[in-house]
Amino acid sequence: MLKRITVISALLVAAICSVIWAQKIIDPQILAQQEEQKKRADETGYGDIEIDNLHREIAMLAPRAAPRMKKEQDGGLSLEIASGESIKTISERYLYNGVIILYPTGEGQNAKLSKVRLVFERNNPFGKAYKREKREVVNPTPNFFDNPEAKEGQQKADPKVDRNDDILVTYFESEFDERQNETFKEKEKVELKTIPFYDKKVDFVETYKKYLRRTVKSLRFTVESIEITQKKKLRDLFELK
């Protein structure tokens, strides 16, 4: 029995060693691939065809959903996209809220977005030291392009994709003046292309895309709800009996 256990243990050790050795062999290849991905991402400005398509759909849906959206003072249309509680430690808990503000122009095939703004606020009402923060994400050029299909016999060209690297992130903290009036003060502003860490850039783009998906889903639901209400009104209007 002891001999059998010894043999099994030896086999496990050998297997682990072989995996480690394989990783040492593969690692340079993985590193090379990662470097290539970083280079390609920097060259394209972290362009993403899905983000372009989401911008396009939002531009087309927002004017139709506008009657049920909150209109901001600057003319933007806002929509809540996040709310809840985040916990870092037992003594550090935050309540947060996030909205997306859209600036659509034109309708139908001429629909565009002049700007997209996301605003996230959070505060820690549970701790001893009060803290209120705001992070504002602004995409000043949420562009999307028409990429026509290649004709038969023609070579398919690479699609034109927006770079996204001009997105700005601004961080604010609240301060109290002598009269105890609370206002937000800008503390830091960063442009996506100036962030030195590749993984942080990728994570940020994925998070931005996640909130765009959530926005599209909400806008679709709102537009469908408006259409159902309109159909019901028309049905009731023409009920002649």
JSON list of N, CA and C in Angstrom, two decimals, residues 8 25 43 87 135 151 153 170 211 215 233 237:
[
{"chain": "A", "resi": 8, "resn": "ILE", "atom": "N", "xyz": [2.25, 6.86, -6.79]},
{"chain": "A", "resi": 8, "resn": "ILE", "atom": "CA", "xyz": [1.27, 7.88, -7.19]},
{"chain": "A", "resi": 8, "resn": "ILE", "atom": "C", "xyz": [1.81, 9.28, -6.94]},
{"chain": "A", "resi": 25, "resn": "ILE", "atom": "N", "xyz": [8.48, 26.92, -21.50]},
{"chain": "A", "resi": 25, "resn": "ILE", "atom": "CA", "xyz": [8.71, 26.88, -22.94]},
{"chain": "A", "resi": 25, "resn": "ILE", "atom": "C", "xyz": [7.72, 27.78, -23.67]},
{"chain": "A", "resi": 43, "resn": "GLU", "atom": "N", "xyz": [-1.93, 51.09, -31.93]},
{"chain": "A", "resi": 43, "resn": "GLU", "atom": "CA", "xyz": [-2.02, 51.60, -33.30]},
{"chain": "A", "resi": 43, "resn": "GLU", "atom": "C", "xyz": [-3.46, 51.93, -33.69]},
{"chain": "A", "resi": 87, "resn": "ILE", "atom": "N", "xyz": [-18.80, 47.29, -1.54]},
{"chain": "A", "resi": 87, "resn": "ILE", "atom": "CA", "xyz": [-18.12, 47.10, -0.26]},
{"chain": "A", "resi": 87, "resn": "ILE", "atom": "C", "xyz": [-16.65, 46.80, -0.51]},
{"chain": "A", "resi": 135, "resn": "ARG", "atom": "N", "xyz": [-17.10, 60.44, -10.73]},
{"chain": "A", "resi": 135, "resn": "ARG", "atom": "CA", "xyz": [-16.25, 60.15, -11.88]},
{"chain": "A", "resi": 135, "resn": "ARG", "atom": "C", "xyz": [-17.06, 60.40, -13.15]},
{"chain": "A", "resi": 151, "resn": "LYS", "atom": "N", "xyz": [-17.87, 44.16, -53.23]},
{"chain": "A", "resi": 151, "resn": "LYS", "atom": "CA", "xyz": [-18.56, 43.57, -54.38]},
{"chain": "A", "resi": 151, "resn": "LYS", "atom": "C", "xyz": [-17.88, 42.28, -54.78]},
{"chain": "A", "resi": 153, "resn": "GLY", "atom": "N", "xyz": [-15.81, 39.62, -56.39]},
{"chain": "A", "resi": 153, "resn": "GLY", "atom": "CA", "xyz": [-14.54, 39.70, -57.10]},
{"chain": "A", "resi": 153, "resn": "GLY", "atom": "C", "xyz": [-13.57, 40.71, -56.51]},
{"chain": "A", "resi": 170, "resn": "THR", "atom": "N", "xyz": [-12.61, 62.03, -15.70]},
{"chain": "A", "resi": 170, "resn": "THR", "atom": "CA", "xyz": [-12.34, 63.10, -14.73]},
{"chain": "A", "resi": 170, "resn": "THR", "atom": "C", "xyz": [-12.83, 62.67, -13.35]},
{"chain": "A", "resi": 211, "resn": "TYR", "atom": "N", "xyz": [-21.58, 49.14, -20.36]},
{"chain": "A", "resi": 211, "resn": "TYR", "atom": "CA", "xyz": [-22.63, 50.13, -20.09]},
{"chain": "A", "resi": 211, "resn": "TYR", "atom": "C", "xyz": [-23.35, 50.54, -21.37]},
{"chain": "A", "resi": 215, "resn": "THR", "atom": "N", "xyz": [-27.33, 50.25, -22.00]},
{"chain": "A", "resi": 215, "resn": "THR", "atom": "CA", "xyz": [-28.10, 51.39, -22.51]},
{"chain": "A", "resi": 215, "resn": "THR", "atom": "C", "xyz": [-28.97, 50.97, -23.68]},
{"chain": "A", "resi": 233, "resn": "LYS", "atom": "N", "xyz": [-53.63, 53.05, -28.26]},
{"chain": "A", "resi": 233, "resn": "LYS", "atom": "CA", "xyz": [-54.41, 54.28, -28.42]},
{"chain": "A", "resi": 233, "resn": "LYS", "atom": "C", "xyz": [-55.14, 54.29, -29.76]},
{"chain": "A", "resi": 237, "resn": "LEU", "atom": "N", "xyz": [-59.06, 54.30, -30.49]},
{"chain": "A", "resi": 237, "resn": "LEU", "atom": "CA", "xyz": [-59.60, 55.42, -31.26]},
{"chain": "A", "resi": 237, "resn": "LEU", "atom": "C", "xyz": [-60.56, 54.96, -32.34]}
]
